[in-house]
Amino acid sequence: MRTPSRSFSSWPALLCAFGVLFSLFSVGVAVKENDFKKCHQSGFCKRNRDYADKAIAQGSSWQAPYKILPTEASFKDGLFHATILKTIDDKGATVELPLTISFHKSGTARVTVDERKRQDKSIELRHNSQARKERYNEAEKWAIVGGTTVDVDATISYSGEAGIKIKYGPNSAFEADIKYDPYSIEFKRDGSAQLKLNDRGLMNLEHWRPKVEKPPVEEKDGVENTEKKEESASEPVGEDESTWWEESFGGNTDSKPRGPESVALDVTFFGYDHVYGIPEHAGPLSLKETRGGDGAYTEPYRLYNSDVFEYILDSPMTLYGAIPLMQAHRKDSTVAIFWLNAAETWIDIKKAKESKNPLSLGSPQTNTQTHWISEAGVMDLFIFLGPTPADVSKAFGELTGTTAMPQEFSIGYHQCRWNYVSDDDVKEVDRKMDRHQIPYDVIWLDIEYTDEKKYFTWDKDMFKDPISMGQQLDVHGRKLVVIIDPHIKNSGGYPVIDELKANGLAVKNKDGKDFDGWCWPGSSMWVDCFNPSAIKWWKSLFKYNKFKGTMENTWLWNDMNEPSVFNGPEVTMPKDNLHYGSWEHRDVHNINGLTFHNATYEALLSRKKGELRRPFVLTRSFYAGSQRVGAMWTGDNQANWEHLGAAIPMILNQGVSGFPFAGADVGGFFGNPEAELQSRWYQAGAFYPFFRGHAHIDARRREPYMLAEPYRTIVTSALRLRYSLIPSWYTAFHQAHRDGSPIIRPMYWSHPSSEGGFGIDNQFFVGSTGILVKPVVEKGKTTEDVYIPDDEAYFDYFTYRQLPTAKGQTLTVDAPIESIPILMRGGHIFPRRDTPRRSVQLMKFDDYTLVVVVGKDGTAEGQLYADDGDSFEYQKGEYIHRTFKLEGSQLTSTDADNRDVKSIKKGEWLKNMQDVAVDKIIIVGAPSTWADKKEVQLETEGKQSTVKLEYFKGDANRGPFAIIGRVGAKIGADWTIEFA
Ligand code: NOJ
């Protein structure tokens, strides 16, 4: 075993008072709900909701105007092609909508509907717009990375005038039943209906039409409309055209050069009464109804990435990011759809009771009826038929990529605030964390480190010597994260803006000129990261010799990338702005944040020739696929108990939506948490995949060491608990990287059969460790009720005592302020590193502790994954991946990937790991028959030895357990311990 140069034991235990720094800045904090549209203020949302109302009111007499001509349909090699005809007037005129359905080897199906006239570019744009004429079809370029190999073995099981049925997927268990008139598709698994597209006939693809002058019509409520004198010739009489053309909101007018062009579709999930996903919203994990029903929202869920200052809770209001993936779950079955669209999107949810049989006998089932409405683009969606939540996560991971293997330091604790005011301030915080023996890995610099918000520069007075700051941090393996936003200050003498303009890399306004808006630096322009040349240029800015003051331990934070434009409509860019390829901002808005995040990720890959390390970039805005390039956090929350509670479902939702490297500002961004709240927040934050304390510029200083006792000790313990479990967290990240699974897992995901858990979103398991956490999120609370999803044995994490649990029941556990309710589920083995250190890097070659939690059947299993935590060498086999198994009288460690570990070529890290051992093994729930046992036999690397075992009977404070101390078996080697 290697001993790192410094350990906690050498730390002085002095506490210095730290003066509160007064801020020079002040920002208003009132949430301005009215800055953001409601559905009735977004023309296309209103039109589609009205359309739905009309269709539903007509009941069975509603005739959906979309049909497929059987003669135009064909199926070959896993692809179905047809033309949908949309009837657009009473005389039977139609427009053509090309339809493609592809069936993939991965088991997903994809349905894409375009518009012929737009494909052919035979439309006219208004206002001399330079925008593209096609419908946006490039979202896949950013979101999709695999899983679309077509399944040529998909077969027709029926074909006739009325429609066609295609069998596909594993063992041909999936079926798509395509009906021609009206057009609909029902998806079945093992013959039973799971979900149906256009079930209620709400599909609506607003085709292009020329604007035709008409006499004035009456003004409608809610939507400001600048021109109401005109109407199209080709729409049925009586349609509300008031929102077809220019639309204004909050003093901004959208020129809408293509007129109305929304795409909408209803999707019914049969027998499913829980739906999850479609982040980002601050509400429960199990999504609420939005069109009537108990406790329903009145607005649809909205996805339109926005800088929502001080957001409100329990709301379908849009937030900073968007992942249009919805999972539907019922006992033992999960299905999902992914709506691949980058434009503003609204989703209505309704739960309808329906009799399962024609005689209305038995209890009715719940069908969740959803209605998806996007402003622009092609209609493009993927269908996942499960049957388990893990199957959906895996298939979505194949499609959009899984979470990147993180820099290992980045799963330690991050200390941030807006702002550490100088390099001396940073050094001082660093010293004080050490003085108080509080582990941390990263300290962050917010926008004030720059010279007048000019990114890639430093404030010359306050950050005189950034390199010496970075070097001090490096002594203990710590890092610095600096913020770089996408708005570039538009002022003279700043080379970055000069280059941006000279190279034509900025987002353009509707007239094709560089778009100028307002953000932190004042007048600014936005780098257009849809443009490959912009990415190339962006990469050049991060080179160590260009961004002076940065070094190998400097990493990145991308904020405001929705993008936030203070004087823009809804605090973002005008929709008629133009991006690379002449796509309107309207088409690509929700992907914008991902493109910027991606450019920074790319930049960090090429800071120096020959240096290839995993980037760390935190983003605020995101889309499906962002998980491939970094971490996210939930933005500007508040220092109150409600926000502490709200963060858990939000982070869980990120996990089931494929972007699990997620966290919330610990302590709350706005305001000043009382000590109890701050302590509870650290206890919860210690179980966020991304763990960062952050505070607004007006908030008082609140580094953990500033807390008075007992709170400082409480927070320090939570941090140390996090650090001891880093090997388990890293293993969970690796699993997420391999199969798309969430890092913290809600009950429905871990226990898809346990119905009582489907609505629970305030407790979770950490990866596959069996560690079940229920953070306390209420003031003054000293007990917690934990839902027990199964029949296994559960033990208290700290006392090892077996708890009196029963399947489907809640158990009340003590939760005084010093403790976090953590249970260990029987049947698991998880790794720890128990020597307290200052940072993750200093733990790199520490020995391991294994905790074996014996299941009711006497077995247990678990994994450890480890690599150098920094490079991409793991892709070449430079890693350790073990499976530990307790079975019969043996505990074994074998290679989890069935590799012959002896033959793996060893790089530097693996060589160093050769000396790292399993130090101790704690066996929780060890059988009482071991009471007299004093030793066990260890067999490893061809040698036998005897190792001491101590058995503790248990007493008033502890449950029975056994410890095997000083095991000595190498962590990377195969070994067996024999208990017989
Ligand atoms: C908004 C971000 O959400 C917040 O975390 C940050 O401190 C401020 N921008 C200033 O950069």
mmCIF file of N, CA and C in Angstrom, residues 44 62 106 192 204 310 349 371 379 440 459 481 569 579 591 620 625 650 692 739 741 785 837 908 962:
data_model
loop_
_atom_site.group_PDB
_atom_site.id
_atom_site.type_symbol
_atom_site.label_atom_id
_atom_site.label_comp_id
_atom_site.label_asym_id
_atom_site.label_seq_id
_atom_site.Cartn_x
_atom_site.Cartn_y
_atom_site.Cartn_z
ATOM 1 N N PHE A 44 -48.967 28.274 -31.102
ATOM 2 C CA PHE A 44 -49.114 26.880 -31.549
ATOM 3 C C PHE A 44 -49.633 25.977 -30.443
ATOM 4 N N TRP A 62 -65.618 12.363 -34.345
ATOM 5 C CA TRP A 62 -64.404 13.079 -34.790
ATOM 6 C C TRP A 62 -63.684 12.281 -35.880
ATOM 7 N N SER A 106 -31.865 -2.750 -31.949
ATOM 8 C CA SER A 106 -31.871 -2.483 -30.516
ATOM 9 C C SER A 106 -33.255 -2.669 -29.904
ATOM 10 N N SER A 192 -49.808 -7.889 -26.325
ATOM 11 C CA SER A 192 -50.685 -6.981 -25.571
ATOM 12 C C SER A 192 -50.333 -5.514 -25.841
ATOM 13 N N ASN A 204 -51.585 16.512 -35.468
ATOM 14 C CA ASN A 204 -51.771 17.747 -36.226
ATOM 15 C C ASN A 204 -50.414 18.207 -36.715
ATOM 16 N N GLU A 310 -34.987 32.311 -9.937
ATOM 17 C CA GLU A 310 -35.732 31.914 -8.727
ATOM 18 C C GLU A 310 -36.976 31.131 -9.081
ATOM 19 N N ILE A 349 -50.924 15.874 -20.102
ATOM 20 C CA ILE A 349 -51.055 14.519 -19.557
ATOM 21 C C ILE A 349 -52.438 14.372 -18.924
ATOM 22 N N HIS A 371 -50.233 14.274 -24.868
ATOM 23 C CA HIS A 371 -50.390 15.059 -26.094
ATOM 24 C C HIS A 371 -49.142 15.916 -26.237
ATOM 25 N N MET A 379 -41.821 15.649 -37.451
ATOM 26 C CA MET A 379 -42.331 14.850 -36.329
ATOM 27 C C MET A 379 -41.450 13.608 -36.282
ATOM 28 N N TYR A 440 -12.281 18.258 0.350
ATOM 29 C CA TYR A 440 -12.936 18.816 -0.842
ATOM 30 C C TYR A 440 -11.971 18.649 -1.998
ATOM 31 N N ASP A 459 -9.368 39.296 -13.864
ATOM 32 C CA ASP A 459 -9.375 40.606 -13.223
ATOM 33 C C ASP A 459 -7.959 40.857 -12.703
ATOM 34 N N VAL A 481 -12.239 25.204 -10.973
ATOM 35 C CA VAL A 481 -13.169 25.292 -12.099
ATOM 36 C C VAL A 481 -13.457 26.762 -12.339
ATOM 37 N N PRO A 569 -36.805 37.913 -25.824
ATOM 38 C CA PRO A 569 -38.115 37.379 -25.472
ATOM 39 C C PRO A 569 -37.963 36.182 -24.538
ATOM 40 N N HIS A 579 -29.073 30.492 -37.161
ATOM 41 C CA HIS A 579 -27.865 29.740 -36.817
ATOM 42 C C HIS A 579 -27.226 29.196 -38.089
ATOM 43 N N ILE A 591 -31.606 22.598 -28.227
ATOM 44 C CA ILE A 591 -30.311 21.920 -28.393
ATOM 45 C C ILE A 591 -29.148 22.900 -28.217
ATOM 46 N N ARG A 620 -25.522 24.233 -17.441
ATOM 47 C CA ARG A 620 -26.857 24.494 -16.881
ATOM 48 C C ARG A 620 -27.930 24.043 -17.870
ATOM 49 N N GLY A 625 -28.457 13.728 -24.745
ATOM 50 C CA GLY A 625 -27.123 13.611 -25.327
ATOM 51 C C GLY A 625 -26.091 14.389 -24.519
ATOM 52 N N MET A 650 -35.989 15.978 -8.702
ATOM 53 C CA MET A 650 -35.385 16.531 -9.921
ATOM 54 C C MET A 650 -34.152 15.723 -10.320
ATOM 55 N N ARG A 692 -22.054 19.869 -5.005
ATOM 56 C CA ARG A 692 -21.403 21.184 -4.985
ATOM 57 C C ARG A 692 -22.177 22.153 -4.109
ATOM 58 N N ASP A 739 -24.293 1.055 -19.173
ATOM 59 C CA ASP A 739 -25.642 0.619 -19.570
ATOM 60 C C ASP A 739 -26.732 1.675 -19.403
ATOM 61 N N SER A 741 -27.806 3.187 -16.843
ATOM 62 C CA SER A 741 -28.629 3.131 -15.627
ATOM 63 C C SER A 741 -28.442 4.396 -14.799
ATOM 64 N N ASP A 785 -39.710 8.126 7.688
ATOM 65 C CA ASP A 785 -40.403 6.915 7.262
ATOM 66 C C ASP A 785 -39.794 6.446 5.948
ATOM 67 N N ARG A 837 -9.017 11.497 3.899
ATOM 68 C CA ARG A 837 -7.986 12.280 3.202
ATOM 69 C C ARG A 837 -8.564 13.623 2.802
ATOM 70 N N GLU A 908 0.971 2.579 -16.152
ATOM 71 C CA GLU A 908 1.483 3.091 -14.884
ATOM 72 C C GLU A 908 0.494 2.904 -13.735
ATOM 73 N N ALA A 962 -19.230 -9.442 11.595
ATOM 74 C CA ALA A 962 -17.882 -10.000 11.680
ATOM 75 C C ALA A 962 -16.933 -9.102 10.913
#
